[in-house]
Amino acid sequence: GAGVSQTPSNKVTEKGKYVELRCDPISGHTALYWYRQSLGQGPEFLIYFQGTGAADDSGLPNDRFFAVRPEGSVSTLKIQRTERGDSAVYLCASSLAGADTDTQYFGPGTRLTVL
Amino acid sequence: GDSVTQMEGPVTLSEEAFLTINCTYTATGYPSLFWYVQYPGEGLQLLLKATKADDKGSNKGFEATYRKETTSFHLEKGSVQVSDSAVYFCALTSGGNTGKLIFGQGTTLQVKP
Protein backbone atom coordinates (compact mmCIF):
# COMPACT_ATOMS: atom_id res chain seq x y z
CA GLY A 1 0.00 0.00 0.00
CA ALA A 2 0.93 3.65 -0.12
CA GLY A 3 3.43 4.99 2.34
CA VAL A 4 3.50 8.32 4.14
CA SER A 5 3.37 11.22 1.72
CA GLN A 6 4.30 14.85 2.31
CA THR A 7 3.68 17.94 0.25
CA PRO A 8 5.31 20.05 -0.94
CA SER A 9 8.68 18.34 -1.26
CA ASN A 10 10.38 21.74 -1.27
CA LYS A 11 9.19 25.09 -0.03
CA VAL A 12 11.08 28.35 -0.34
CA THR A 13 9.63 31.34 1.46
CA GLU A 14 10.65 34.74 2.69
CA LYS A 15 11.24 35.69 6.29
CA GLY A 16 8.00 36.67 7.97
CA LYS A 17 5.71 34.65 5.70
CA TYR A 18 3.26 31.92 6.71
CA VAL A 19 3.69 28.33 5.49
CA GLU A 20 1.70 25.11 5.67
CA LEU A 21 3.20 21.66 5.32
CA ARG A 22 0.98 18.66 4.70
CA CYS A 23 1.31 15.03 5.74
CA ASP A 24 -0.81 12.10 4.56
CA PRO A 25 -0.16 9.08 6.81
CA ILE A 26 -0.58 5.40 6.10
CA SER A 27 -4.25 4.49 6.08
CA GLY A 28 -5.39 3.08 9.40
CA HIS A 29 -2.51 4.50 11.42
CA THR A 30 -3.88 6.37 14.41
CA ALA A 31 -0.55 7.86 15.51
CA LEU A 32 1.10 10.69 13.58
CA TYR A 33 4.36 12.50 14.39
CA TRP A 34 6.16 15.58 13.14
CA TYR A 35 9.94 15.90 13.42
CA ARG A 36 12.41 18.54 12.26
CA GLN A 37 15.84 17.63 10.92
CA SER A 38 18.59 20.21 10.56
CA LEU A 39 21.60 19.55 8.37
CA GLY A 40 23.92 16.97 9.87
CA GLN A 41 21.64 16.25 12.82
CA GLY A 42 19.15 13.61 13.79
CA PRO A 43 15.44 14.35 13.62
CA GLU A 44 13.98 16.24 16.59
CA PHE A 45 10.47 15.56 17.82
CA LEU A 46 7.89 18.31 17.42
CA ILE A 47 4.40 16.93 18.05
CA TYR A 48 2.45 13.67 18.33
CA PHE A 49 -1.19 13.11 17.42
CA GLN A 50 -3.30 10.21 18.59
CA GLY A 51 -6.37 10.37 16.38
CA THR A 52 -7.49 13.97 16.11
CA GLY A 53 -5.89 15.23 19.30
CA ALA A 54 -2.37 16.45 19.97
CA ALA A 55 -1.27 14.09 22.74
CA ASP A 56 2.21 15.59 23.11
CA ASP A 57 3.28 18.96 21.69
CA SER A 58 6.29 19.41 23.94
CA GLY A 59 8.69 19.65 21.00
CA LEU A 60 7.13 22.68 19.33
CA PRO A 61 9.79 25.38 19.67
CA ASN A 62 7.43 28.33 20.20
CA ASP A 63 3.92 29.57 19.52
CA ARG A 64 4.67 30.30 15.87
CA PHE A 65 4.36 26.56 15.27
CA PHE A 66 0.97 24.86 15.24
CA ALA A 67 -0.33 21.59 13.86
CA VAL A 68 -3.77 20.10 13.27
CA ARG A 69 -5.26 16.76 12.33
CA PRO A 70 -8.99 17.51 12.17
CA GLU A 71 -10.27 14.17 10.87
CA GLY A 72 -7.64 11.88 12.33
CA SER A 73 -5.89 11.34 9.02
CA VAL A 74 -4.14 14.16 7.14
CA SER A 75 -2.16 16.59 9.26
CA THR A 76 -0.96 20.11 8.55
CA LEU A 77 1.99 21.79 10.25
CA LYS A 78 1.62 25.56 10.22
CA ILE A 79 4.44 28.02 10.80
CA GLN A 80 3.69 31.71 11.23
CA ARG A 81 6.13 34.59 10.76
CA THR A 82 8.85 32.29 9.50
CA GLU A 83 12.46 32.94 10.51
CA ARG A 84 15.69 31.87 8.85
CA GLY A 85 16.30 29.48 11.72
CA ASP A 86 13.18 27.54 10.73
CA SER A 87 14.98 26.27 7.63
CA ALA A 88 15.18 22.48 7.91
CA VAL A 89 13.65 19.28 6.61
CA TYR A 90 10.29 18.62 8.24
CA LEU A 91 9.51 14.92 8.53
CA CYS A 92 6.20 13.26 9.18
CA ALA A 93 5.82 9.70 10.43
CA SER A 94 2.91 7.46 11.30
CA SER A 95 2.51 4.27 13.29
CA LEU A 96 -0.30 1.86 13.93
CA ALA A 97 -1.16 2.84 17.49
CA GLY A 98 1.57 5.04 18.95
CA ALA A 99 2.98 2.41 21.29
CA ASP A 100 6.64 2.68 22.25
CA THR A 101 7.38 -0.59 20.46
CA ASP A 102 5.62 0.38 17.22
CA THR A 103 7.58 0.98 14.05
CA GLN A 104 7.25 4.50 12.70
CA TYR A 105 7.06 4.93 8.93
CA PHE A 106 8.53 8.16 7.66
CA GLY A 107 7.62 10.30 4.72
CA PRO A 108 10.20 11.79 2.36
CA GLY A 109 10.09 15.15 4.12
CA THR A 110 9.50 18.76 3.15
CA ARG A 111 12.63 20.86 2.78
CA LEU A 112 11.79 24.36 4.02
CA THR A 113 14.10 27.22 3.14
CA VAL A 114 13.45 30.64 4.64
CA LEU A 115 15.29 33.41 2.84
CA GLY B 1 16.28 14.12 29.84
CA ASP B 2 16.60 11.03 27.70
CA SER B 3 19.32 11.12 25.04
CA VAL B 4 21.24 9.06 22.49
CA THR B 5 24.92 9.38 21.62
CA GLN B 6 26.41 7.86 18.50
CA MET B 7 29.99 7.62 17.36
CA GLU B 8 30.97 10.43 15.07
CA GLY B 9 31.41 9.77 11.41
CA PRO B 10 32.08 9.50 8.67
CA VAL B 11 33.05 5.86 8.82
CA THR B 12 34.84 4.68 5.69
CA LEU B 13 35.30 0.96 5.09
CA SER B 14 36.29 -1.31 2.27
CA GLU B 15 33.77 -3.82 0.96
CA GLU B 16 33.53 -6.99 3.09
CA ALA B 17 34.97 -5.25 6.16
CA PHE B 18 33.39 -5.64 9.60
CA LEU B 19 31.24 -2.75 10.78
CA THR B 20 30.52 -1.46 14.26
CA ILE B 21 28.69 1.80 14.93
CA ASN B 22 28.54 2.58 18.62
CA CYS B 23 25.39 3.86 20.29
CA THR B 24 24.82 4.59 23.96
CA TYR B 25 21.75 6.01 25.61
CA THR B 26 20.49 7.71 28.74
CA ALA B 27 16.94 6.98 29.79
CA THR B 28 14.99 7.09 33.04
CA GLY B 29 12.45 4.45 32.02
CA TYR B 30 12.56 1.28 29.96
CA PRO B 31 13.11 2.40 26.40
CA SER B 32 12.68 0.54 23.17
CA LEU B 33 15.73 0.94 20.95
CA PHE B 34 15.88 1.37 17.18
CA TRP B 35 18.28 1.75 14.31
CA TYR B 36 16.96 3.75 11.37
CA VAL B 37 18.78 4.15 8.05
CA GLN B 38 18.64 6.86 5.42
CA TYR B 39 19.97 5.81 2.03
CA PRO B 40 21.02 8.57 -0.39
CA GLY B 41 17.96 10.28 -1.80
CA GLU B 42 15.53 8.22 0.28
CA GLY B 43 13.52 8.68 3.46
CA LEU B 44 14.23 7.26 6.90
CA GLN B 45 13.37 3.62 7.28
CA LEU B 46 13.54 1.20 10.16
CA LEU B 47 16.52 -1.15 10.03
CA LEU B 48 15.97 -3.08 13.26
CA LYS B 49 14.67 -2.72 16.80
CA ALA B 50 14.78 -4.30 20.26
CA THR B 51 12.13 -3.68 22.86
CA LYS B 52 13.62 -5.11 26.04
CA ALA B 53 16.94 -5.87 27.64
CA ASP B 54 19.02 -8.65 26.03
CA ASP B 55 16.84 -8.67 22.91
CA LYS B 56 18.73 -8.82 19.62
CA GLY B 57 17.34 -7.04 16.60
CA SER B 58 18.49 -8.17 13.17
CA ASN B 59 17.80 -7.37 9.53
CA LYS B 60 19.71 -7.46 6.21
CA GLY B 61 22.79 -8.90 7.96
CA PHE B 62 22.84 -6.11 10.56
CA GLU B 63 22.33 -6.84 14.22
CA ALA B 64 22.28 -5.00 17.55
CA THR B 65 21.79 -6.24 21.10
CA TYR B 66 20.01 -4.22 23.80
CA ARG B 67 22.53 -4.06 26.67
CA LYS B 68 20.95 -2.53 29.74
CA GLU B 69 24.06 -2.94 31.91
CA THR B 70 26.15 -0.82 29.54
CA THR B 71 23.20 1.26 28.18
CA SER B 72 24.31 0.44 24.66
CA PHE B 73 22.84 -0.72 21.35
CA HIS B 74 25.81 -1.02 19.00
CA LEU B 75 25.12 -1.81 15.35
CA GLU B 76 27.23 -4.53 13.71
CA LYS B 77 27.54 -6.22 10.35
CA GLY B 78 30.04 -8.88 9.47
CA SER B 79 30.66 -7.95 5.85
CA VAL B 80 29.55 -4.59 4.46
CA GLN B 81 28.65 -3.91 0.85
CA VAL B 82 28.80 -0.74 -1.20
CA SER B 83 25.00 -0.66 -1.07
CA ASP B 84 25.17 -0.24 2.74
CA SER B 85 26.51 3.29 2.28
CA ALA B 86 24.01 5.48 4.12
CA VAL B 87 23.41 7.51 7.27
CA TYR B 88 22.53 5.41 10.32
CA PHE B 89 20.53 6.78 13.25
CA CYS B 90 20.19 5.21 16.67
CA ALA B 91 16.98 6.13 18.50
CA LEU B 92 14.89 5.34 21.55
CA THR B 93 11.34 5.75 22.72
CA SER B 94 11.44 6.84 26.29
CA GLY B 95 8.27 5.44 27.78
CA GLY B 96 4.96 7.09 28.47
CA ASN B 97 3.72 5.03 25.53
CA THR B 98 3.63 7.92 23.09
CA GLY B 99 6.13 6.40 20.68
CA LYS B 100 8.05 9.68 20.59
CA LEU B 101 11.50 8.97 19.14
CA ILE B 102 14.70 10.57 20.39
CA PHE B 103 17.47 10.28 17.82
CA GLY B 104 21.22 10.39 17.89
CA GLN B 105 23.00 12.72 15.50
CA GLY B 106 23.58 10.05 12.85
CA THR B 107 26.67 8.28 11.54
CA THR B 108 27.57 8.36 7.87
CA LEU B 109 28.93 5.11 6.47
CA GLN B 110 30.78 5.05 3.19
CA VAL B 111 31.78 1.67 1.78
CA LYS B 112 34.35 1.63 -1.01
CA PRO B 113 34.67 -1.20 -3.55
Coordinates of C-alpha atoms in Angstrom, one line a residue:
Chain A
G1 CA 0.0 0.0 0.0
A2 CA 0.9 3.7 -0.1
G3 CA 3.4 5.0 2.3
V4 CA 3.5 8.3 4.1
S5 CA 3.4 11.2 1.7
Q6 CA 4.3 14.9 2.3
T7 CA 3.7 17.9 0.3
P8 CA 5.3 20.0 -0.9
S9 CA 8.7 18.3 -1.3
N10 CA 10.4 21.7 -1.3
K11 CA 9.2 25.1 0.0
V12 CA 11.1 28.4 -0.3
T13 CA 9.6 31.3 1.5
E14 CA 10.6 34.7 2.7
K15 CA 11.2 35.7 6.3
G16 CA 8.0 36.7 8.0
K17 CA 5.7 34.7 5.7
Y18 CA 3.3 31.9 6.7
V19 CA 3.7 28.3 5.5
E20 CA 1.7 25.1 5.7
L21 CA 3.2 21.7 5.3
R22 CA 1.0 18.7 4.7
C23 CA 1.3 15.0 5.7
D24 CA -0.8 12.1 4.6
P25 CA -0.2 9.1 6.8
I26 CA -0.6 5.4 6.1
S27 CA -4.3 4.5 6.1
G28 CA -5.4 3.1 9.4
H29 CA -2.5 4.5 11.4
T30 CA -3.9 6.4 14.4
A31 CA -0.6 7.9 15.5
L32 CA 1.1 10.7 13.6
Y33 CA 4.4 12.5 14.4
W34 CA 6.2 15.6 13.1
Y35 CA 9.9 15.9 13.4
R36 CA 12.4 18.5 12.3
Q37 CA 15.8 17.6 10.9
S38 CA 18.6 20.2 10.6
L39 CA 21.6 19.6 8.4
G40 CA 23.9 17.0 9.9
Q41 CA 21.6 16.3 12.8
G42 CA 19.2 13.6 13.8
P43 CA 15.4 14.3 13.6
E44 CA 14.0 16.2 16.6
F45 CA 10.5 15.6 17.8
L46 CA 7.9 18.3 17.4
I47 CA 4.4 16.9 18.0
Y48 CA 2.5 13.7 18.3
F49 CA -1.2 13.1 17.4
Q50 CA -3.3 10.2 18.6
G51 CA -6.4 10.4 16.4
T52 CA -7.5 14.0 16.1
G53 CA -5.9 15.2 19.3
A54 CA -2.4 16.4 20.0
A55 CA -1.3 14.1 22.7
D56 CA 2.2 15.6 23.1
D57 CA 3.3 19.0 21.7
S58 CA 6.3 19.4 23.9
G59 CA 8.7 19.6 21.0
L60 CA 7.1 22.7 19.3
P61 CA 9.8 25.4 19.7
N62 CA 7.4 28.3 20.2
D63 CA 3.9 29.6 19.5
R64 CA 4.7 30.3 15.9
F65 CA 4.4 26.6 15.3
F66 CA 1.0 24.9 15.2
A67 CA -0.3 21.6 13.9
V68 CA -3.8 20.1 13.3
R69 CA -5.3 16.8 12.3
P70 CA -9.0 17.5 12.2
E71 CA -10.3 14.2 10.9
G72 CA -7.6 11.9 12.3
S73 CA -5.9 11.3 9.0
V74 CA -4.1 14.2 7.1
S75 CA -2.2 16.6 9.3
T76 CA -1.0 20.1 8.6
L77 CA 2.0 21.8 10.3
K78 CA 1.6 25.6 10.2
I79 CA 4.4 28.0 10.8
Q80 CA 3.7 31.7 11.2
R81 CA 6.1 34.6 10.8
T82 CA 8.9 32.3 9.5
E83 CA 12.5 32.9 10.5
R84 CA 15.7 31.9 8.8
G85 CA 16.3 29.5 11.7
D86 CA 13.2 27.5 10.7
S87 CA 15.0 26.3 7.6
A88 CA 15.2 22.5 7.9
V89 CA 13.6 19.3 6.6
Y90 CA 10.3 18.6 8.2
L91 CA 9.5 14.9 8.5
C92 CA 6.2 13.3 9.2
A93 CA 5.8 9.7 10.4
S94 CA 2.9 7.5 11.3
S95 CA 2.5 4.3 13.3
L96 CA -0.3 1.9 13.9
A97 CA -1.2 2.8 17.5
G98 CA 1.6 5.0 19.0
A99 CA 3.0 2.4 21.3
D100 CA 6.6 2.7 22.2
T101 CA 7.4 -0.6 20.5
D102 CA 5.6 0.4 17.2
T103 CA 7.6 1.0 14.0
Q104 CA 7.2 4.5 12.7
Y105 CA 7.1 4.9 8.9
F106 CA 8.5 8.2 7.7
G107 CA 7.6 10.3 4.7
P108 CA 10.2 11.8 2.4
G109 CA 10.1 15.2 4.1
T110 CA 9.5 18.8 3.1
R111 CA 12.6 20.9 2.8
L112 CA 11.8 24.4 4.0
T113 CA 14.1 27.2 3.1
V114 CA 13.5 30.6 4.6
L115 CA 15.3 33.4 2.8
Chain B
G1 CA 16.3 14.1 29.8
D2 CA 16.6 11.0 27.7
S3 CA 19.3 11.1 25.0
V4 CA 21.2 9.1 22.5
T5 CA 24.9 9.4 21.6
Q6 CA 26.4 7.9 18.5
M7 CA 30.0 7.6 17.4
E8 CA 31.0 10.4 15.1
G9 CA 31.4 9.8 11.4
P10 CA 32.1 9.5 8.7
V11 CA 33.0 5.9 8.8
T12 CA 34.8 4.7 5.7
L13 CA 35.3 1.0 5.1
S14 CA 36.3 -1.3 2.3
E15 CA 33.8 -3.8 1.0
E16 CA 33.5 -7.0 3.1
A17 CA 35.0 -5.3 6.2
F18 CA 33.4 -5.6 9.6
L19 CA 31.2 -2.7 10.8
T20 CA 30.5 -1.5 14.3
I21 CA 28.7 1.8 14.9
N22 CA 28.5 2.6 18.6
C23 CA 25.4 3.9 20.3
T24 CA 24.8 4.6 24.0
Y25 CA 21.8 6.0 25.6
T26 CA 20.5 7.7 28.7
A27 CA 16.9 7.0 29.8
T28 CA 15.0 7.1 33.0
G29 CA 12.5 4.5 32.0
Y30 CA 12.6 1.3 30.0
P31 CA 13.1 2.4 26.4
S32 CA 12.7 0.5 23.2
L33 CA 15.7 0.9 20.9
F34 CA 15.9 1.4 17.2
W35 CA 18.3 1.8 14.3
Y36 CA 17.0 3.7 11.4
V37 CA 18.8 4.1 8.1
Q38 CA 18.6 6.9 5.4
Y39 CA 20.0 5.8 2.0
P40 CA 21.0 8.6 -0.4
G41 CA 18.0 10.3 -1.8
E42 CA 15.5 8.2 0.3
G43 CA 13.5 8.7 3.5
L44 CA 14.2 7.3 6.9
Q45 CA 13.4 3.6 7.3
L46 CA 13.5 1.2 10.2
L47 CA 16.5 -1.1 10.0
L48 CA 16.0 -3.1 13.3
K49 CA 14.7 -2.7 16.8
A50 CA 14.8 -4.3 20.3
T51 CA 12.1 -3.7 22.9
K52 CA 13.6 -5.1 26.0
A53 CA 16.9 -5.9 27.6
D54 CA 19.0 -8.6 26.0
D55 CA 16.8 -8.7 22.9
K56 CA 18.7 -8.8 19.6
G57 CA 17.3 -7.0 16.6
S58 CA 18.5 -8.2 13.2
N59 CA 17.8 -7.4 9.5
K60 CA 19.7 -7.5 6.2
G61 CA 22.8 -8.9 8.0
F62 CA 22.8 -6.1 10.6
E63 CA 22.3 -6.8 14.2
A64 CA 22.3 -5.0 17.5
T65 CA 21.8 -6.2 21.1
Y66 CA 20.0 -4.2 23.8
R67 CA 22.5 -4.1 26.7
K68 CA 20.9 -2.5 29.7
E69 CA 24.1 -2.9 31.9
T70 CA 26.1 -0.8 29.5
T71 CA 23.2 1.3 28.2
S72 CA 24.3 0.4 24.7
F73 CA 22.8 -0.7 21.3
H74 CA 25.8 -1.0 19.0
L75 CA 25.1 -1.8 15.3
E76 CA 27.2 -4.5 13.7
K77 CA 27.5 -6.2 10.4
G78 CA 30.0 -8.9 9.5
S79 CA 30.7 -7.9 5.8
V80 CA 29.6 -4.6 4.5
Q81 CA 28.6 -3.9 0.8
V82 CA 28.8 -0.7 -1.2
S83 CA 25.0 -0.7 -1.1
D84 CA 25.2 -0.2 2.7
S85 CA 26.5 3.3 2.3
A86 CA 24.0 5.5 4.1
V87 CA 23.4 7.5 7.3
Y88 CA 22.5 5.4 10.3
F89 CA 20.5 6.8 13.3
C90 CA 20.2 5.2 16.7
A91 CA 17.0 6.1 18.5
L92 CA 14.9 5.3 21.5
T93 CA 11.3 5.7 22.7
S94 CA 11.4 6.8 26.3
G95 CA 8.3 5.4 27.8
G96 CA 5.0 7.1 28.5
N97 CA 3.7 5.0 25.5
T98 CA 3.6 7.9 23.1
G99 CA 6.1 6.4 20.7
K100 CA 8.0 9.7 20.6
L101 CA 11.5 9.0 19.1
I102 CA 14.7 10.6 20.4
F103 CA 17.5 10.3 17.8
G104 CA 21.2 10.4 17.9
Q105 CA 23.0 12.7 15.5
G106 CA 23.6 10.0 12.9
T107 CA 26.7 8.3 11.5
T108 CA 27.6 8.4 7.9
L109 CA 28.9 5.1 6.5
Q110 CA 30.8 5.0 3.2
V111 CA 31.8 1.7 1.8
K112 CA 34.3 1.6 -1.0
P113 CA 34.7 -1.2 -3.5

